[in-house]
XYZ file of C-alpha atoms in Angstrom:
775
model
C -27.494 209.605 165.802
C -25.096 208.654 168.343
C -26.588 210.707 171.444
C -28.733 208.376 172.870
C -33.075 208.019 172.424
C -34.633 210.654 174.610
C -38.789 211.187 173.874
C -38.856 214.965 172.811
C -41.873 216.860 173.829
C -44.737 217.346 171.488
C -44.100 220.701 169.640
C -46.294 223.954 169.693
C -48.187 224.450 166.409
C -51.060 226.774 165.700
C -53.535 224.121 163.760
C -54.315 221.992 166.037
C -57.458 220.438 164.587
C -55.324 219.177 161.777
C -53.474 216.910 164.429
C -55.574 213.331 164.658
C -52.145 212.352 166.665
C -48.677 213.037 167.311
C -47.082 212.551 164.619
C -49.020 215.342 162.897
C -48.003 217.561 165.799
C -44.175 217.239 164.579
C -45.046 217.762 160.587
C -47.359 220.618 161.579
C -44.656 222.518 163.386
C -42.484 221.909 160.258
C -44.832 222.966 158.088
C -45.777 226.518 159.645
C -41.806 226.897 160.419
C -41.458 227.058 156.682
C -44.980 229.224 156.130
C -46.638 225.824 154.116
C -49.975 224.185 154.998
C -51.051 220.962 154.288
C -53.008 219.456 152.277
C -56.414 218.106 152.225
C -57.385 214.944 153.148
C -57.791 212.272 150.446
C -61.335 210.938 149.321
C -61.745 207.721 150.973
C -61.667 205.269 147.876
C -58.168 206.800 147.535
C -57.094 206.163 151.234
C -58.216 202.408 150.539
C -56.294 201.769 148.074
C -53.390 203.184 149.899
C -53.891 201.289 153.404
C -54.185 197.912 150.770
C -51.236 198.481 148.819
C -49.344 199.895 151.960
C -50.320 197.153 154.328
C -51.052 193.971 152.192
C -49.573 194.822 148.484
C -53.075 193.789 146.884
C -55.875 196.269 145.447
C -59.155 195.983 147.782
C -62.592 194.828 146.115
C -64.945 197.295 144.562
C -66.877 196.063 147.467
C -64.702 196.842 150.444
C -64.235 200.368 148.729
C -67.349 201.397 148.354
C -68.245 200.031 152.300
C -65.232 202.211 153.968
C -66.837 205.218 151.983
C -70.311 204.705 153.170
C -68.942 203.943 156.647
C -69.417 207.507 158.519
C -67.844 206.158 162.088
C -65.277 207.945 163.000
C -62.883 205.157 163.253
C -63.682 203.373 160.077
C -60.463 204.012 158.403
C -58.545 202.788 162.271
C -60.965 199.544 161.968
C -59.624 198.672 158.318
C -55.981 199.201 159.334
C -56.397 196.730 162.241
C -58.043 194.249 160.030
C -55.092 194.357 157.336
C -52.610 194.626 159.762
C -53.870 191.002 160.863
C -54.033 190.027 157.980
C -51.852 186.847 156.532
C -51.207 188.924 153.341
C -49.819 191.466 155.642
C -46.491 189.635 156.479
C -45.891 188.537 152.652
C -45.933 192.646 151.702
C -43.581 193.639 154.470
C -41.211 190.676 154.015
C -40.388 192.059 150.666
C -39.307 195.093 152.207
C -36.931 193.198 154.822
C -35.535 190.762 152.285
C -34.292 193.992 150.155
C -32.612 195.296 152.888
C -30.617 191.765 153.956
C -29.628 191.059 150.753
C -31.868 187.567 150.188
C -31.678 185.558 147.528
C -31.741 181.908 146.360
C -28.757 181.296 144.777
C -25.120 181.891 145.527
C -24.214 184.674 142.703
C -20.521 184.413 141.673
C -19.897 183.167 138.032
C -22.138 179.699 138.805
C -24.976 181.384 140.164
C -26.067 177.684 141.370
C -29.654 177.738 143.449
C -29.753 177.112 147.127
C -32.679 174.927 147.618
C -32.791 175.285 150.720
C -32.742 178.700 151.280
C -36.785 179.785 151.280
C -37.124 178.725 155.300
C -35.836 181.551 155.842
C -38.239 184.297 153.705
C -40.941 181.939 155.344
C -39.465 182.823 158.566
C -40.001 186.753 157.818
C -43.607 186.208 157.031
C -44.761 184.583 160.352
C -42.264 187.202 162.354
C -44.006 189.855 160.948
C -47.446 188.191 161.029
C -47.271 187.280 164.487
C -45.890 190.810 165.750
C -42.669 189.640 166.909
C -41.226 192.277 168.979
C -38.884 193.968 167.158
C -35.851 193.347 169.450
C -36.499 189.258 169.466
C -36.822 189.331 165.639
C -32.610 191.108 165.542
C -31.889 188.621 168.543
C -33.252 185.530 166.357
C -31.445 186.266 162.960
C -28.128 186.431 164.618
C -28.559 183.739 167.500
C -31.869 181.675 166.464
C -29.980 178.862 166.797
C -30.071 179.344 170.450
C -33.791 180.466 170.626
C -35.525 178.140 169.114
C -35.614 180.086 165.281
C -33.013 177.643 163.492
C -34.005 179.691 160.112
C -33.892 182.750 161.378
C -29.808 182.549 161.049
C -30.598 182.600 157.239
C -29.946 185.789 157.459
C -26.328 185.538 158.384
C -25.334 183.678 155.290
C -28.085 185.689 152.832
C -25.128 186.794 150.854
C -23.478 185.634 147.730
C -20.699 182.693 148.347
C -18.027 182.212 145.500
C -18.509 177.967 146.018
C -15.409 177.492 143.375
C -12.847 177.027 145.671
C -8.813 177.222 144.251
C -5.522 175.313 145.636
C -4.083 179.121 145.765
C -3.854 179.785 149.965
C -3.824 183.063 149.316
C -7.412 183.534 147.317
C -8.975 180.965 149.614
C -8.021 183.370 152.533
C -9.670 186.069 150.510
C -12.816 184.232 149.695
C -12.868 183.768 153.774
C -12.476 187.334 154.233
C -14.957 188.146 151.690
C -17.429 185.940 153.320
C -17.115 187.400 156.445
C -17.131 190.733 155.715
C -20.532 190.249 153.844
C -21.732 189.614 157.204
C -20.372 192.482 159.019
C -21.474 195.002 156.791
C -25.171 193.735 156.513
C -25.134 193.339 160.279
C -23.574 197.024 160.211
C -26.217 198.750 157.634
C -29.151 196.301 158.502
C -29.770 197.021 162.519
C -26.891 199.673 163.089
C -27.467 202.123 159.692
C -23.741 202.166 160.039
C -21.365 201.937 157.582
C -19.235 199.497 159.435
C -17.101 197.755 156.840
C -15.682 200.544 155.893
C -13.411 199.724 158.590
C -11.997 197.144 156.726
C -8.670 198.523 155.516
C -8.544 201.084 158.057
C -10.099 202.682 160.404
C -13.223 204.986 159.627
C -13.054 207.950 157.783
C -15.866 209.602 158.978
C -17.697 207.835 161.464
C -16.307 206.727 165.253
C -15.190 203.053 164.196
C -11.500 202.001 164.763
C -10.650 199.388 162.269
C -9.946 197.409 165.584
C -13.723 197.026 166.125
C -14.493 195.794 162.742
C -12.125 192.857 163.602
C -13.703 192.398 166.831
C -17.052 191.622 165.032
C -14.875 189.748 162.421
C -14.059 187.378 165.375
C -18.049 187.303 166.538
C -18.626 185.698 163.174
C -15.410 183.532 162.520
C -17.169 180.528 162.859
C -20.064 180.656 160.876
C -19.652 178.987 157.143
C -22.147 178.866 154.854
C -23.854 175.949 154.513
C -27.318 174.084 155.540
C -27.890 172.211 158.993
C -30.867 170.765 160.104
C -34.621 172.792 160.155
C -35.493 171.187 163.693
C -31.917 170.512 165.341
C -33.847 168.678 168.458
C -35.525 166.299 165.548
C -32.417 166.220 164.082
C -30.580 165.415 166.977
C -32.539 162.697 167.438
C -32.851 160.970 164.227
C -29.256 160.917 164.140
C -28.938 158.872 167.488
C -31.701 156.075 165.967
C -29.755 156.177 163.419
C -26.265 155.298 164.826
C -28.081 152.466 166.532
C -29.306 151.351 163.275
C -25.630 152.365 161.755
C -24.259 149.616 164.166
C -26.451 146.650 163.404
C -25.500 147.406 160.074
C -21.742 147.235 160.428
C -22.272 143.599 162.180
C -24.560 142.659 159.465
C -21.903 144.105 156.595
C -19.486 141.843 158.873
C -21.096 138.548 157.630
C -21.050 139.114 154.471
C -17.823 139.611 154.499
C -17.085 136.004 155.181
C -18.923 135.167 151.835
C -15.812 137.480 150.238
C -13.586 135.390 148.392
C -9.745 135.371 149.241
C -7.755 137.601 147.238
C -5.440 135.286 144.731
C -3.365 136.650 141.764
C -3.334 133.446 140.288
C -7.183 132.713 140.123
C -8.550 131.848 136.351
C -11.022 134.679 135.047
C -14.425 132.480 136.155
C -13.719 132.865 139.812
C -12.724 136.413 139.625
C -13.251 139.253 142.825
C -16.241 141.261 142.160
C -14.553 145.012 141.012
C -14.148 147.741 143.145
C -16.416 150.158 143.877
C -16.668 153.817 144.888
C -17.965 152.284 148.326
C -16.577 149.737 150.691
C -14.104 147.164 148.924
C -12.970 144.129 151.210
C -9.545 142.648 150.459
C -9.315 139.215 152.615
C -5.748 137.236 152.823
C -4.127 134.404 154.696
C -3.192 135.687 157.997
C 0.127 137.856 158.070
C 2.437 139.254 160.792
C 2.996 143.059 159.802
C 3.767 146.208 161.422
C 3.583 148.267 157.998
C 0.813 148.009 155.763
C 1.001 149.860 152.108
C -1.492 150.640 149.792
C 0.129 151.318 146.035
C -2.204 152.941 143.349
C -1.526 152.541 139.575
C -4.600 153.246 138.093
C -7.691 155.638 138.776
C -11.229 155.845 136.813
C -9.983 159.415 136.296
C -7.207 162.654 138.134
C -5.519 162.095 141.232
C -6.704 158.833 143.590
C -8.762 159.558 146.673
C -9.461 157.177 149.940
C -11.739 158.333 152.561
C -10.626 155.440 155.107
C -8.133 152.858 154.898
C -8.806 150.330 158.086
C -6.638 147.069 158.766
C -8.540 144.365 160.748
C -6.347 141.661 162.914
C -7.337 138.427 162.538
C -9.799 135.971 164.943
C -12.898 135.656 166.250
C -13.019 139.176 167.236
C -11.175 141.744 164.552
C -10.777 145.470 165.216
C -9.501 148.198 163.537
C -5.630 149.138 163.864
C -5.233 151.181 161.452
C -6.751 154.268 163.232
C -4.361 157.141 164.293
C -6.304 156.824 167.928
C -4.244 153.524 168.035
C -1.080 154.994 167.562
C -0.971 154.252 163.611
C 1.287 156.962 161.568
C 0.382 157.611 158.029
C 2.969 158.496 154.973
C 2.576 158.861 151.834
C 3.612 159.410 148.400
C 2.357 163.305 148.417
C -0.567 165.115 148.998
C -3.405 166.762 147.467
C -2.438 170.891 148.405
C -3.788 173.553 149.981
C -7.077 171.821 151.075
C -9.060 171.692 154.161
C -10.656 168.064 153.389
C -8.248 166.146 151.708
C -5.483 165.539 154.288
C -3.201 162.508 155.047
C -4.947 162.507 158.768
C -8.381 161.959 157.676
C -6.959 158.815 155.730
C -7.554 156.675 159.460
C -9.807 159.207 161.377
C -12.338 156.888 161.579
C -15.005 159.217 159.556
C -16.168 158.700 156.196
C -17.111 160.523 153.007
C -15.487 163.092 150.855
C -15.329 165.875 153.152
C -12.560 163.356 155.234
C -10.198 161.770 152.873
C -6.975 161.866 151.272
C -5.840 162.852 147.601
C -2.657 161.716 146.199
C -0.964 164.316 144.463
C -0.083 162.985 141.355
C -2.645 162.196 138.831
C -3.301 157.849 138.174
C -0.887 157.168 141.001
C 0.175 157.459 144.850
C 0.458 155.143 147.972
C -0.062 155.187 151.234
C 2.082 153.888 154.570
C 0.604 152.778 157.660
C 2.908 152.153 160.726
C 1.361 150.312 163.765
C 2.164 151.341 167.436
C 3.492 147.385 167.581
C 3.032 144.355 165.187
C -0.353 143.094 164.762
C -1.398 139.608 163.024
C -4.099 140.479 160.269
C -6.022 139.289 157.556
C -8.153 142.229 155.604
C -8.361 145.472 154.663
C -11.182 147.657 153.820
C -11.391 150.445 151.549
C -12.994 153.119 150.040
C -13.147 155.999 147.901
C -16.741 157.348 149.110
C -18.712 155.743 152.192
C -20.746 158.491 152.986
C -24.567 157.451 153.348
C -25.320 157.777 150.361
C -22.539 157.542 147.828
C -21.895 161.451 146.231
C -18.435 160.415 144.342
C -17.624 158.097 141.535
C -14.328 160.126 140.512
C -10.994 159.405 141.350
C -11.139 155.293 141.811
C -8.211 153.119 142.650
C -8.880 150.245 139.889
C -5.469 149.030 139.572
C -3.323 148.523 143.231
C -1.324 146.472 145.342
C -1.659 145.761 148.688
C 1.822 145.217 150.604
C 2.469 143.958 154.171
C 6.171 144.207 156.122
C 7.517 144.093 159.621
C 10.650 145.910 158.914
C 9.757 148.443 156.781
C 12.627 147.099 154.019
C 11.081 143.224 153.181
C 7.614 143.531 151.840
C 5.277 140.625 150.890
C 2.506 141.118 148.539
C -1.132 140.178 150.312
C -3.713 141.405 147.767
C -4.506 143.580 144.795
C -6.370 144.580 142.048
C -4.840 141.592 139.254
C -7.878 139.092 140.369
C -10.626 141.668 140.295
C -13.055 141.604 137.143
C -12.685 145.054 134.917
C -14.793 147.707 136.541
C -18.230 147.884 135.193
C -21.843 148.214 136.620
C -21.865 145.067 138.280
C -23.914 144.049 141.391
C -21.036 142.682 144.174
C -23.594 140.364 145.509
C -24.367 138.639 141.676
C -20.550 138.156 141.319
C -20.169 136.140 145.262
C -23.258 134.220 144.517
C -21.486 132.426 141.472
C -18.949 130.781 143.877
C -21.140 129.907 146.597
C -23.529 126.821 147.479
C -27.391 126.805 147.730
C -27.272 126.699 151.176
C -24.555 129.312 151.406
C -26.559 130.969 148.613
C -29.710 131.481 150.970
C -27.867 132.440 153.657
C -26.284 135.053 151.802
C -30.002 136.316 150.253
C -30.973 136.673 154.055
C -28.002 138.711 155.248
C -28.132 141.053 151.829
C -32.255 141.379 152.430
C -31.098 142.526 156.165
C -28.753 144.992 154.476
C -31.161 146.239 152.451
C -33.563 147.247 155.140
C -31.022 148.501 157.834
C -29.919 150.599 154.508
C -33.102 151.950 153.804
C -33.913 152.701 157.757
C -30.991 154.912 157.765
C -32.165 156.781 154.912
C -35.124 157.519 156.493
C -33.635 158.308 159.693
C -30.850 160.585 157.644
C -33.112 162.239 155.551
C -34.212 165.530 157.329
C -35.614 168.750 156.229
C -32.700 171.407 156.542
C -32.489 175.232 155.815
C -29.833 177.133 154.616
C -29.229 179.552 157.971
C -25.580 178.332 158.107
C -22.841 175.895 159.837
C -21.161 176.827 163.007
C -18.074 175.546 164.036
C -15.278 176.437 166.582
C -13.902 179.993 165.985
C -10.986 180.468 164.198
C -8.298 183.218 165.669
C -9.044 186.567 164.552
C -5.838 188.752 163.899
C -6.329 192.570 162.374
C -4.879 192.777 158.672
C -2.848 194.936 157.807
C -4.409 197.302 154.794
C -7.679 194.940 155.063
C -5.134 192.178 152.712
C -5.311 188.297 154.560
C -1.776 187.779 153.410
C -0.466 190.861 156.457
C -1.790 189.713 159.638
C -1.168 191.650 162.575
C -2.244 191.700 166.114
C -4.636 188.858 167.558
C -8.379 190.693 168.294
C -10.846 189.494 170.811
C -14.450 189.580 169.622
C -16.314 192.433 170.507
C -18.590 195.868 169.823
C -18.684 198.751 168.466
C -16.439 200.326 170.956
C -17.651 204.049 170.390
C -21.134 203.580 170.362
C -23.547 203.138 173.185
C -22.090 200.379 176.092
C -19.380 198.361 174.488
C -20.598 194.357 175.504
C -17.734 192.458 177.580
C -16.662 189.386 174.894
C -13.372 187.801 175.436
C -11.779 185.117 172.953
C -12.880 181.944 175.846
C -16.693 182.757 174.534
C -18.549 179.705 172.761
C -19.006 180.536 168.634
C -22.779 180.587 169.850
C -22.132 183.178 172.941
C -20.216 185.478 171.158
C -23.330 186.071 168.496
C -26.119 186.159 170.989
C -23.605 189.049 173.139
C -23.625 190.835 170.022
C -27.577 190.554 169.355
C -28.102 191.554 173.032
C -25.806 194.689 172.111
C -27.576 195.802 169.643
C -31.361 195.890 171.107
C -29.924 197.302 174.565
C -31.850 200.153 175.242
C -28.096 202.192 175.498
C -27.432 201.664 171.738
C -28.643 205.031 170.117
C -29.339 203.270 166.817
C -31.295 200.298 166.575
C -34.931 201.754 167.031
C -33.873 205.190 165.333
C -32.943 202.724 161.950
C -35.935 200.522 161.950
C -38.452 203.233 162.290
C -37.372 205.249 160.217
C -37.138 202.236 157.928
C -41.100 201.371 158.479
C -41.754 205.586 157.448
C -39.880 204.957 153.948
C -41.981 202.187 153.624
C -45.239 204.151 153.980
C -43.945 207.385 152.702
C -41.615 206.675 150.102
C -38.590 208.334 151.896
C -37.563 208.032 155.502
C -37.191 211.337 157.738
C -33.368 210.120 157.243
C -32.863 209.417 153.253
C -30.115 207.109 153.344
C -32.123 204.369 155.626
C -28.940 202.250 155.961
C -26.688 204.827 156.757
C -26.949 207.488 159.952
C -23.536 208.490 159.943
C -21.399 211.756 159.609
C -21.923 210.756 155.372
C -25.719 210.091 155.697
C -28.347 212.091 154.632
C -29.748 214.798 158.155
C -33.136 214.017 159.280
C -36.292 216.020 158.130
C -37.997 215.805 161.703
C -34.987 214.544 163.947
C -37.446 214.957 167.014
C -40.255 213.168 165.025
C -37.672 210.249 164.606
C -36.514 210.463 167.968
C -40.466 210.161 169.332
C -41.246 206.896 167.200
C -38.144 205.627 168.495
C -38.834 206.037 172.155
C -42.371 204.876 171.290
C -41.279 202.007 169.324
C -39.142 200.853 172.832
C -41.773 201.565 175.284
C -44.308 199.649 173.707
C -42.169 196.642 173.644
C -40.706 196.792 170.268
C -43.580 196.269 168.553
C -43.865 197.355 165.033
C -47.495 197.119 163.861
C -47.983 199.539 166.899
C -45.901 202.009 165.255
C -47.409 201.429 161.918
C -51.331 202.235 163.395
C -49.972 205.565 165.112
C -48.706 206.332 160.941
C -51.391 205.226 158.659
C -54.244 206.871 161.341
C -51.938 210.596 161.143
C -53.650 213.439 159.316
C -50.129 213.530 157.309
C -50.674 210.032 156.400
C -54.532 210.755 155.225
C -53.778 213.519 152.992
C -54.582 213.790 149.365
C -51.703 213.327 147.116
C -52.026 217.090 146.070
C -51.850 219.731 147.620
C -55.112 222.221 148.342
C -55.316 225.629 145.984
C -57.414 227.216 149.147
C -55.232 226.585 152.225
C -53.252 229.739 153.543
C -50.416 229.836 156.481
C -49.267 233.176 157.346
C -51.078 234.810 154.051
C -48.837 232.264 151.726
C -50.964 230.104 149.051
C -49.873 226.952 149.533
C -49.430 226.413 145.698
C -46.275 228.420 146.183
C -45.609 225.347 148.615
C -43.248 223.512 145.511
C -41.178 226.904 144.803
C -40.714 225.910 148.957
C -39.995 222.412 149.165
C -40.200 220.725 145.580
C -39.122 217.018 147.084
C -42.442 217.315 149.444
C -40.024 216.232 152.275
C -41.895 218.316 154.577
C -45.141 216.220 153.560
C -46.892 219.320 152.766
C -48.990 216.175 150.907
C -48.846 213.020 150.711
C -46.693 211.351 148.152
C -47.831 209.547 145.014
C -45.147 207.238 143.813
C -44.887 203.808 141.997
C -46.276 200.296 142.692
C -42.867 198.203 142.783
C -42.977 195.043 140.774
C -43.986 192.600 143.625
C -47.470 194.918 144.297
C -47.945 195.385 140.304
C -47.877 191.411 139.238
C -50.058 190.906 142.183
C -52.711 193.068 141.471
C -52.760 192.085 138.138
C -53.313 188.123 139.167
C -55.704 189.518 141.269
C -57.847 192.097 139.288
C -57.692 188.927 136.671
C -59.516 186.678 139.161
C -56.791 184.040 139.353
C -54.076 185.118 142.019
C -52.722 181.903 144.335
C -52.503 182.652 147.777
C -50.901 179.507 148.849
C -48.640 180.499 151.628
C -45.283 179.043 152.279
C -42.770 176.439 151.026
C -40.752 176.058 148.165
C -41.110 179.008 145.710
C -41.954 178.765 142.014
C -39.370 179.925 139.838
C -39.936 182.322 136.760
C -36.807 180.773 134.873
C -36.414 177.774 132.974
C -35.303 175.147 134.523
C -30.950 173.525 133.682
C -28.736 171.852 135.427
C -25.489 173.546 133.810
C -22.302 173.715 135.555
C -22.818 177.661 135.326
C -26.567 177.934 136.002
C -28.413 179.743 133.063
C -31.525 182.124 133.901
C -34.251 181.879 130.634
C -37.509 183.543 131.639
C -40.237 181.493 131.298
C -42.871 182.158 128.712
C -45.503 180.071 129.999
C -47.373 180.615 133.302
C -49.588 178.304 135.606
C -51.316 178.226 138.887
C -47.593 177.705 140.696
C -46.270 180.730 138.550
C -49.884 182.569 140.096
C -48.714 183.067 143.827
C -47.693 185.918 145.309
C -44.625 187.525 143.807
C -42.529 187.295 147.443
C -42.512 182.968 146.758
C -40.467 183.552 143.503
C -37.180 181.564 144.069
C -35.451 184.629 143.375
C -32.059 184.316 141.858
C -28.745 186.854 142.227
C -27.936 188.866 139.562
C -30.890 187.657 137.360
C -34.234 189.814 136.960
C -36.910 188.228 134.798
C -37.514 189.691 131.391
C -41.374 191.283 132.452
C -40.756 192.352 136.111
C -37.063 192.708 136.299
C -37.578 196.350 134.351
C -39.500 197.725 137.442
C -36.632 198.121 139.881
C -36.516 194.840 141.466
C -33.330 194.786 143.524
C -31.078 191.841 142.163
C -29.858 190.980 145.694
C -25.798 191.591 144.466
C -25.734 193.513 147.555
C -27.888 194.866 150.425
C -30.975 197.315 148.978
C -31.874 199.726 151.661
C -33.914 201.763 148.977
C -35.153 201.052 145.416
C -34.439 203.257 142.289
C -37.618 204.118 140.646
C -37.113 204.945 136.992
C -39.089 205.322 134.017
C -38.168 203.563 131.099
C -39.707 202.640 127.501
C -39.344 198.483 128.240
C -41.699 198.764 131.482
C -44.399 200.283 129.144
C -43.418 197.122 126.275
C -43.953 194.730 129.130
C -47.214 196.175 130.661
C -48.341 195.869 126.627
C -46.715 192.842 125.196
C -45.361 190.361 127.419
C -46.470 187.049 127.462
C -47.505 187.214 131.211
C -49.960 189.947 130.577
C -51.593 189.048 127.220
C -51.951 185.926 129.240
C -53.587 187.792 132.005
C -55.179 190.434 129.944
C -57.245 187.010 128.237
C -58.075 186.061 131.694
C -59.461 189.176 133.176
C -61.593 189.751 129.395
C -63.132 186.123 130.212
C -63.655 186.771 134.159
C -65.966 190.091 133.126
C -67.746 188.187 130.393
C -68.797 186.231 132.759
C -70.014 188.102 135.780
C -71.298 190.715 133.048
C -72.360 189.232 129.938
C -72.096 190.830 126.726
C -73.625 194.681 127.563
C -70.436 196.556 126.776
C -71.066 199.502 129.042
C -71.493 197.331 131.718
C -67.970 195.332 130.628
C -66.127 198.752 130.940
C -67.476 199.937 134.468
C -67.094 196.315 135.842
C -63.427 196.253 134.720
C -62.646 199.364 136.048
C -64.125 199.304 139.109
C -62.473 195.726 139.705
C -58.803 197.346 138.547
C -59.397 200.572 140.067
C -62.184 200.702 142.509
C -63.633 203.692 140.581
C -66.163 204.237 137.918
C -64.330 205.798 134.489
C -65.285 209.415 133.628
C -66.274 210.669 130.332
């Protein structure tokens, strides 16, 4: 598999009249070598059902089956295949195959297993790509570097795996979680596109395949800047809206500054009726008489709960043009009583970095108390402080609010003067700040305040509109962290630094360096994967296509083409298909047309008793090739869960063919901290869409069709298991879904036929099985 692909010549075979395509020559030559013969062709009704279920995952109508059986033109079957390949239903059927391979799901997994509400655009991307016959090399590139290629949703591939959202202050656990996240990306990329178990080189050089441990960490350096999370679906639109929102924010800042003139000055001796508004999680203003200060200290003595948090502390100069002198960029130094340990988002340097929100905040290391102190580069005359717990837009967090505090100033850091505190604020209740301010104003000032508040509300609404953009769970890209080889895969044992790169002993290694940007690293990796010199990519995908048509790949380990993988049954055919794919501009439908037009695909599902080769009766074929790996008959196999459910809905007459968008849920809704998945017992039009649009949770299967070997997306599933269990039979007899659909089917038959029982039975058989019942 590591030798470059070369198109082999067609083999010699004696029964050339059987062959319809070059594919048949390879199959027949191997059969003759084993003194076996192919089976006779299947009847047209069987072929019609086979093609419909294979290409679009739905049954044909009785009329479509009859039309194919009656069409005697030589290319009737090929024309039907072309029509089905062009159907929008094709992408819905084949996307499910791909989503299995890349472990796609719409929840995080682990113990919380919370939903990913914006993961579905990746599923829609796959459906669109397959329907449009996007060349496979572009399909690969977009999934690794789609943010560079106008395919923003495609990088959902990178973060499609499980993610542990429960974080810990333990640095060792945090490092292990990050290593696991990157391992999932490396492992899935290796198995999906290369058919290699690259992940086995995490702790040591691969025991069987030519993958040094340093190659694993070179790939890790490629993905080092990829983080789980959402980003705008349309990056261009998001940038434009962000620029507009920033202009509106500047207007809003000016309006909010106007509101400060109505804020009463801090006064610890104020009578109750003139107390200031209570503190809020958002913007809090403390005005005081101008004071000369080089130091400002903010001391918290009580919070709403646990450790106090401040996302930004601002100190403004007195005068007509106040400026914030607390910024670290102005030379101000911050100190504190103690800082929350082992956190990337809660740091002392975030206290005065000019950025708002919980993800850029300071948290004390003491429950209910703590202090922060700012030292300016030089003394300033200051007259107000603005602070907040969460000033993001909109605010998300209401915990950790400082409800009792003291603000002091000093020139030398020794002698301190109190300038404001919580003592003259009303208790923390749900009171509107504007109403409390209004009580202390003249009628004229109340009118001015109302006008400013109206402008503030309009601007806030405009900002919300501009910042509410459709998102996709397709990863966030940050500056790549430096990558080290971990001794035995242990994050606590880093060794030498490793630069980004590709596999060094497969194909022609790509030249990458640490100077490349995060995007350039991923783009270079994608280009290397689909380079013509790479011996694996084309072989792996044509083998998957073969598997999804015949139930078993030419290589029966579709994600392992390494030493431990299975040997191919027809290696020359595999290479011929791979070469044909590349020569045909990597178009997958072109290969599928070749496959379904072949004589081997058109065989009956059982061997013919009269066929002989070299005097051997083909009924003996089972003793030579019991697993039918040489394809002496078409391999009959079970429908997977998705086409089974879709076919039931189609036959009952109420399949909802709405495409795209958020999926439907087969589980009862709940918002538990640890998500609980309880299967629904009632189903309506929304749940009657094709099963590919089910909002698929990780590690959870619905009670009815989960029994039919659906992968749970806990890990990649290149090939589904095939089981026979009592639950499958019982679900098809007794489940609420089946009882409902049976009743709807009965009503359909009654409406179409009337009360004639014999004609009802005939119509039911025609709709469900496209044939008439035998005696």
